[in-house]
mmCIF file of C-alpha atoms in Angstrom:
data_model
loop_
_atom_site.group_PDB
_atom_site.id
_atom_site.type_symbol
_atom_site.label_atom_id
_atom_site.label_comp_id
_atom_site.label_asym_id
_atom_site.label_seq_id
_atom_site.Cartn_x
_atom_site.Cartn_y
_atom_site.Cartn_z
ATOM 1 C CA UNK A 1 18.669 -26.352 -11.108
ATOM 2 C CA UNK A 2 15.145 -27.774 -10.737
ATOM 3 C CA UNK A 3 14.176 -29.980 -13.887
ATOM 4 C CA UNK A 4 10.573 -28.176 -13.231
ATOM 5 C CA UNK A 5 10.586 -24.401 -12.815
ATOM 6 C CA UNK A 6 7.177 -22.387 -11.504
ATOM 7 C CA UNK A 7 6.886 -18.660 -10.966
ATOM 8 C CA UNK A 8 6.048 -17.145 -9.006
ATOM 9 C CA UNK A 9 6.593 -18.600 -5.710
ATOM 10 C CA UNK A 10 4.109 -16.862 -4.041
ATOM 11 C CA UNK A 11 1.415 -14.717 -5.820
ATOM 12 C CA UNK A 12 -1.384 -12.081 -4.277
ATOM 13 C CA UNK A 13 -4.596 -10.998 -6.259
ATOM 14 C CA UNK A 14 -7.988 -9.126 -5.942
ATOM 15 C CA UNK A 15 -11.125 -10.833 -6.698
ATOM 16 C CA UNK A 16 -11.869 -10.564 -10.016
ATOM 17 C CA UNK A 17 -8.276 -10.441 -11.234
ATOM 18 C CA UNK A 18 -6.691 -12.370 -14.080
ATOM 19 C CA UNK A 19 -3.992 -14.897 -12.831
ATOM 20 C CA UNK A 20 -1.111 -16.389 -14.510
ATOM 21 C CA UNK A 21 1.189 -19.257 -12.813
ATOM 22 C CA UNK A 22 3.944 -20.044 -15.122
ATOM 23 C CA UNK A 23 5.867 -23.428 -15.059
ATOM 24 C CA UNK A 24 8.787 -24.049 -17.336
ATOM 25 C CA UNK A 25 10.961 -27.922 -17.462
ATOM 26 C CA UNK A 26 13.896 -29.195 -18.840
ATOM 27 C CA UNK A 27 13.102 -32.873 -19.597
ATOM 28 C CA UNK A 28 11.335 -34.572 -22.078
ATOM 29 C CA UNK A 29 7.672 -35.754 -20.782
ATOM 30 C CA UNK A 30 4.983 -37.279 -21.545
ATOM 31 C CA UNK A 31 2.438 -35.040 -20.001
ATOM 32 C CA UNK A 32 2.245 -31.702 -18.107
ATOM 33 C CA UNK A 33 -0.020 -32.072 -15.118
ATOM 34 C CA UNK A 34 -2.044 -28.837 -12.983
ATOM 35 C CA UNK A 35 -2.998 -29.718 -9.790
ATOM 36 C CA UNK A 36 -4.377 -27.743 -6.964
ATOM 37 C CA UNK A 37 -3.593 -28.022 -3.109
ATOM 38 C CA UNK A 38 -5.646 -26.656 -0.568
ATOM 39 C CA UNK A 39 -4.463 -26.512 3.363
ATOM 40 C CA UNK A 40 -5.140 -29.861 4.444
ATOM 41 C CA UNK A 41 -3.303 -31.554 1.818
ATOM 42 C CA UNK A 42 -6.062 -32.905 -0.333
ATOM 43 C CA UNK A 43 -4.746 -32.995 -3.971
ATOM 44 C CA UNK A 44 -7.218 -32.154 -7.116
ATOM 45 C CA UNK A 45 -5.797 -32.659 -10.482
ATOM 46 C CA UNK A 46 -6.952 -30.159 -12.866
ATOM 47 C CA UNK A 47 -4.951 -30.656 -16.129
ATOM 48 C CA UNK A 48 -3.466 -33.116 -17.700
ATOM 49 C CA UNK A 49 -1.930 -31.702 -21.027
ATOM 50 C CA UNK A 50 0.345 -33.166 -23.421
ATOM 51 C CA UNK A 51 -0.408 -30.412 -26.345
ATOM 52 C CA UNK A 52 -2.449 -27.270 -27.211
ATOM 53 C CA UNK A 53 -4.714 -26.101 -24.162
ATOM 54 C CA UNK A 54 -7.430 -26.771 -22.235
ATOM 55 C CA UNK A 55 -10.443 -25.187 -20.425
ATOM 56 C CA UNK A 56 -12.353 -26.004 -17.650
ATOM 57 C CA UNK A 57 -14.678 -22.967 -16.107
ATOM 58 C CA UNK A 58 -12.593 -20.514 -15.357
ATOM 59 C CA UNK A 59 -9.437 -22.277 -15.822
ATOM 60 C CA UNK A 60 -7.448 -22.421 -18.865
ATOM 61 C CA UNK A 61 -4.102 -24.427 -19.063
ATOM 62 C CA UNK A 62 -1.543 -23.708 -22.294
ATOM 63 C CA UNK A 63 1.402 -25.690 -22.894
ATOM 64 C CA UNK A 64 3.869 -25.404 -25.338
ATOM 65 C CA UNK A 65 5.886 -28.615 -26.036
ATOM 66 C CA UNK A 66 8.838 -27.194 -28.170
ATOM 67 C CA UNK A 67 9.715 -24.268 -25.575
ATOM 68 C CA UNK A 68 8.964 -26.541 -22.730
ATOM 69 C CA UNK A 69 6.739 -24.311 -21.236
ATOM 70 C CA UNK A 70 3.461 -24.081 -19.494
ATOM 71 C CA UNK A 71 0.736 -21.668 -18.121
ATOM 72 C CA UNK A 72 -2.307 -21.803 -15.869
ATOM 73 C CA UNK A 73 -4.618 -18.771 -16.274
ATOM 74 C CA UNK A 74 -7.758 -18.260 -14.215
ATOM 75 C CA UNK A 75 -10.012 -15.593 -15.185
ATOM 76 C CA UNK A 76 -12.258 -13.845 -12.605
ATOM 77 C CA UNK A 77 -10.349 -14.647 -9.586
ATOM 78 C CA UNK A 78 -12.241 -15.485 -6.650
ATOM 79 C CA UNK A 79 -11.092 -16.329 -2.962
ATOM 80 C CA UNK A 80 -12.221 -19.654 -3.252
ATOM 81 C CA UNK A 81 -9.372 -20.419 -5.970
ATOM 82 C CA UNK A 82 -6.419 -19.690 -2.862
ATOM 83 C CA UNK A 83 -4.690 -22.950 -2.693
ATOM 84 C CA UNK A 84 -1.232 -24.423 -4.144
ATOM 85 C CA UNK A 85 -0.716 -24.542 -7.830
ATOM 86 C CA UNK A 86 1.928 -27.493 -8.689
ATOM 87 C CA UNK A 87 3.087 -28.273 -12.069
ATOM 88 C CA UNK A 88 4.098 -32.153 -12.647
ATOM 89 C CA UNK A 89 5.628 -33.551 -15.432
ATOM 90 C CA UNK A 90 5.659 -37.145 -16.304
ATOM 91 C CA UNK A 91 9.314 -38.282 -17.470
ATOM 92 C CA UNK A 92 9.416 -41.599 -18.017
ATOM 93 C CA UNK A 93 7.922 -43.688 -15.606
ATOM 94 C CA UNK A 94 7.904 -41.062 -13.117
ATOM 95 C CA UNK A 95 6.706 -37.742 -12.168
ATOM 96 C CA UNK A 96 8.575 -34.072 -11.297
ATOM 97 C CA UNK A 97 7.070 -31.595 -9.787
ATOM 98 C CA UNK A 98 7.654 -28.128 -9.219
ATOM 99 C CA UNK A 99 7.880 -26.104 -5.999
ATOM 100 C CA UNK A 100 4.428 -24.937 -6.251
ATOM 101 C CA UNK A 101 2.954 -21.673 -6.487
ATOM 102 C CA UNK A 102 0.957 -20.312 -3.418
ATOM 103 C CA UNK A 103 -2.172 -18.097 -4.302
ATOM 104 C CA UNK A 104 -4.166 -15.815 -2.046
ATOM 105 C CA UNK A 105 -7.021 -14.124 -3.789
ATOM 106 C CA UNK A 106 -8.481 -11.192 -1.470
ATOM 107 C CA UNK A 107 -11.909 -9.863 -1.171
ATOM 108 C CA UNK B 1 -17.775 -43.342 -7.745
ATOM 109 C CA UNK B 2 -15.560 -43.653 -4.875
ATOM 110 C CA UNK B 3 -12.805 -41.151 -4.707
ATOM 111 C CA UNK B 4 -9.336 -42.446 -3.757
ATOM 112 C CA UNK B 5 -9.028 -43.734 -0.043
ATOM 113 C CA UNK B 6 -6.107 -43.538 2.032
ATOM 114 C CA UNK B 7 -5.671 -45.112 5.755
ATOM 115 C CA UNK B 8 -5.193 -43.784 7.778
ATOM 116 C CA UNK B 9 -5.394 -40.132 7.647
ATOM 117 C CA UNK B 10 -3.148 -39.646 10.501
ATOM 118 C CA UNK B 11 -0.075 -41.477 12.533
ATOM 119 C CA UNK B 12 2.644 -41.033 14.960
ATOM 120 C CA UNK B 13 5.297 -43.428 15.441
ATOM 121 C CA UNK B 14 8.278 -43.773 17.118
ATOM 122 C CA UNK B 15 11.904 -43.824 15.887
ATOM 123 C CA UNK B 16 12.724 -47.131 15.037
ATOM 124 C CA UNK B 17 9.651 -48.417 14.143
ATOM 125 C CA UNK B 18 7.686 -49.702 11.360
ATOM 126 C CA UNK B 19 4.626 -48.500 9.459
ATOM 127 C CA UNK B 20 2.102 -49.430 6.900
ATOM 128 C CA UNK B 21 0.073 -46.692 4.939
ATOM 129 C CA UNK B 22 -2.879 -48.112 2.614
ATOM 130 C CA UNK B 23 -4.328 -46.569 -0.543
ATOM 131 C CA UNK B 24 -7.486 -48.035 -2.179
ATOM 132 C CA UNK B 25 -7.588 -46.851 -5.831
ATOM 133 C CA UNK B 26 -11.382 -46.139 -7.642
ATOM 134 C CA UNK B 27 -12.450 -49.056 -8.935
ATOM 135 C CA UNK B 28 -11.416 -49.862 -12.298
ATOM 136 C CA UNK B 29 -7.664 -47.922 -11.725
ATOM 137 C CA UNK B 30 -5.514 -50.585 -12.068
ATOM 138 C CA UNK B 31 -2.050 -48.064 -11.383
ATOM 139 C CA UNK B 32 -1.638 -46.250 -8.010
ATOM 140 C CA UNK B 33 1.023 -44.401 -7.500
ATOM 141 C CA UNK B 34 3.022 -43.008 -3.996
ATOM 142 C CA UNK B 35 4.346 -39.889 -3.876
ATOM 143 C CA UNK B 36 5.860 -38.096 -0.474
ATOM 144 C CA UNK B 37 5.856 -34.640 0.667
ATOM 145 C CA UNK B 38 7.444 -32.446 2.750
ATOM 146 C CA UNK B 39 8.110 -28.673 3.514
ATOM 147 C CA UNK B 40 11.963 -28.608 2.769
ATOM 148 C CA UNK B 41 11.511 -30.848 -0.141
ATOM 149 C CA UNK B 42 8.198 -30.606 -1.746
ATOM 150 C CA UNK B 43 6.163 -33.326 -3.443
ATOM 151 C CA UNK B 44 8.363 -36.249 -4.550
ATOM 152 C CA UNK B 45 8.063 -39.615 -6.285
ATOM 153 C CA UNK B 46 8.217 -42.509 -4.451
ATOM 154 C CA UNK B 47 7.000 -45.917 -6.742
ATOM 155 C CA UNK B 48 4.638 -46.492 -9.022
ATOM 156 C CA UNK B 49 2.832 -50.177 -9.619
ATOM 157 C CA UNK B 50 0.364 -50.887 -12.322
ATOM 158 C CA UNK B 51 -0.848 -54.080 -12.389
ATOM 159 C CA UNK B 52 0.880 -55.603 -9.123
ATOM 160 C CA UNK B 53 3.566 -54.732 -11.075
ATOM 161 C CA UNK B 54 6.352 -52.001 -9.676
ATOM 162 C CA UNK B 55 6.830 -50.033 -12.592
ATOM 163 C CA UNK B 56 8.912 -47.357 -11.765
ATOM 164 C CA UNK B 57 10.955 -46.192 -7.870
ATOM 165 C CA UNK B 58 11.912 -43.314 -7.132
ATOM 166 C CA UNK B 59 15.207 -42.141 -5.742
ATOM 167 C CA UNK B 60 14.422 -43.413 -2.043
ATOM 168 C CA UNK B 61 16.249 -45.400 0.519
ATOM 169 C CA UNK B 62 15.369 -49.417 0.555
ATOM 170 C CA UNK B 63 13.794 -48.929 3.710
ATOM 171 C CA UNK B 64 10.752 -47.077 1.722
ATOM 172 C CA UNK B 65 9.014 -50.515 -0.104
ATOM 173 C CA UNK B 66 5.330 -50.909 -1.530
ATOM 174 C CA UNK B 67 3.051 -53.270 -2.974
ATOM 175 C CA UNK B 68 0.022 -53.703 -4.921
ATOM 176 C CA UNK B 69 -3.064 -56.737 -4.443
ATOM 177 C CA UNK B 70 -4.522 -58.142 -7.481
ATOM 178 C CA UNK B 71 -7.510 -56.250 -6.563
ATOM 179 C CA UNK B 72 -5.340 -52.966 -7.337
ATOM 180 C CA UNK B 73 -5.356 -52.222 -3.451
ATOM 181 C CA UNK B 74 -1.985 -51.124 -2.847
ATOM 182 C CA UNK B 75 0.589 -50.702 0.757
ATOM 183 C CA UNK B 76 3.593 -48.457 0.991
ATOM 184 C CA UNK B 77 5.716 -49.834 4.059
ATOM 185 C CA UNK B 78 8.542 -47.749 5.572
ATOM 186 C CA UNK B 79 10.836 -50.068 8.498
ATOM 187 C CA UNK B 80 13.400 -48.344 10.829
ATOM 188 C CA UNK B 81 11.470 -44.840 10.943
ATOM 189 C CA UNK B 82 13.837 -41.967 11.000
ATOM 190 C CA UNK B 83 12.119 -38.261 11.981
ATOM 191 C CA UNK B 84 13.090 -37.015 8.121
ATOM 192 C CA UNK B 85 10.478 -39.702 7.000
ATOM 193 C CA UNK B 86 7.605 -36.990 8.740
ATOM 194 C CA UNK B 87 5.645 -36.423 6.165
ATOM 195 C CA UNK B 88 2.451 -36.114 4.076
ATOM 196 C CA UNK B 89 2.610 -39.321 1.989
ATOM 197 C CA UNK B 90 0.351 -39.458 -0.655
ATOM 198 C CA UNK B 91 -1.146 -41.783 -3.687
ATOM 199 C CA UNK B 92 -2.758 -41.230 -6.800
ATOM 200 C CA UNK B 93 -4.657 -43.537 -8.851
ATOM 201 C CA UNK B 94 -5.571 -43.965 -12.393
ATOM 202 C CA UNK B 95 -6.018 -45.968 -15.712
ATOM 203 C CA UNK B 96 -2.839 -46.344 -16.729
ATOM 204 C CA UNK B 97 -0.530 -43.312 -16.220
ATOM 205 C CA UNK B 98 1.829 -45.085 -18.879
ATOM 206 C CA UNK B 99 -1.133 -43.920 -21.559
ATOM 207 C CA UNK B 100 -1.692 -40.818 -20.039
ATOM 208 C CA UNK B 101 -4.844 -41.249 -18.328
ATOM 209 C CA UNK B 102 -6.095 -38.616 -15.426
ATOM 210 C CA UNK B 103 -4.360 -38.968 -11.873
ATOM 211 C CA UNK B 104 -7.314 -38.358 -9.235
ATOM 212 C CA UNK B 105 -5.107 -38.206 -5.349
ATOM 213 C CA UNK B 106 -6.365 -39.307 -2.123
ATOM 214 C CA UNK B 107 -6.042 -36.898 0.851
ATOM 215 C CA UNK B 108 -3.350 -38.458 2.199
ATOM 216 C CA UNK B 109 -1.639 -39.831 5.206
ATOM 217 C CA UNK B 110 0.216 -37.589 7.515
ATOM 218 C CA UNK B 111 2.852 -39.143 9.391
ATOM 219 C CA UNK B 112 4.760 -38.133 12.045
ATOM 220 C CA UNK B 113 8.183 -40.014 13.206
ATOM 221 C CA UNK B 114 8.880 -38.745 17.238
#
């Protein structure tokens, strides 16, 4: 089993809809990371959470240390926001990821 | 402020052979950090150094090596190139990931091993 967990895999929306990307883990970190891949490769950190949540525009990340859990929400999808979603958690002096989450937001 | 650079942005080798990737952090980062990734296997950690200092490796051969220059430049050199090292290698730079600080990534080098 995975130490980091994301679901779903893959994930289809209309513009405008509400998105949720879940990520769950099973060690003990540090920090949660959000970061966003679009084809290419270039990597864009968007979070970096180690409690509570945070907001950025659209974008809200939750985390929730005790059930090892975390969500990325963004509100008013657009197609602009298809990319990969990857959670990372720092565990000691490294970092897991998950298998990402690919998002395609339709006009 | 310059992002994070990465040369170069693409490379083919041959099996056998040696390579060199670069990664020149935003100045003031004083950790970068390498990280590989592939389709079967996804993004994975490869070292990290903070302060010309390797501070953590990750679970990869010893052919995989890195360094970083007291002016926080760092190198990630991989000998004896096998076609399973094809990948997107990638680093990250920041503060001091030890304190939590914000990871910005370059774009990253693709390699490909023929």
């Amino acid at each position: 089993k995975n130490e980091v967990e994301q679901s779903p895999q893959n994930l289809t929306a209309q513009e405008g809809e509400f998105i949720t990307i879940n990520c769950s883990y099973s060690v003990g970190i540090s920090a949660l990371h959000w970061l966003q891949q679009h084809p290419g490769g270039g990597i864009v950190s968007l979070f970096m959470l180690s409690s509570g949540k945070k907001k950025h525009g659209r974008l809200i990340a939750t985390i929730n240390i005790q059930e090892k859990h975390s969500s990325l929400h963004i509100t008013a999808s657009h197609p602009r926001d298809s990319a990969v979603y990857i959670c990372a958690v720092r565990h000691n002096n490294d970092m897991r990821f998950g298998a990402g989450t690919r998002l395609t937001v339709k006009p | 402020k310059a992002g994070v650079t990465q040369t170069p942005r693409y490379l083919i080798k041959t099996r056998g052979q040696q390579v060199t990737l670069s990664c020149s952090p935003i100045s003031g980062h004083r950790s970068v950090s390498w990280y590989q990734q592939t389709p079967g296997q996804g993004l994975q950690f490869l070292f990290e150094y903070f302060s010309e200092t390797q501070r953590n490796k990750g679970n990869f051969p010893g052919r995989f090596s890195g360094r970083q220059f007291s002016n926080s430049r760092s190198e990630m050199n991989v000998s004896t190139l096998e076609l399973g090292d094809s990948a997107l290698y990638l680093c990250a730079s920041s503060l001091d990931p030890g304190r939590n600080t914000e990871a910005f990534f370059g774009q990253g080098t693709r390699l490909t091993v023929v």
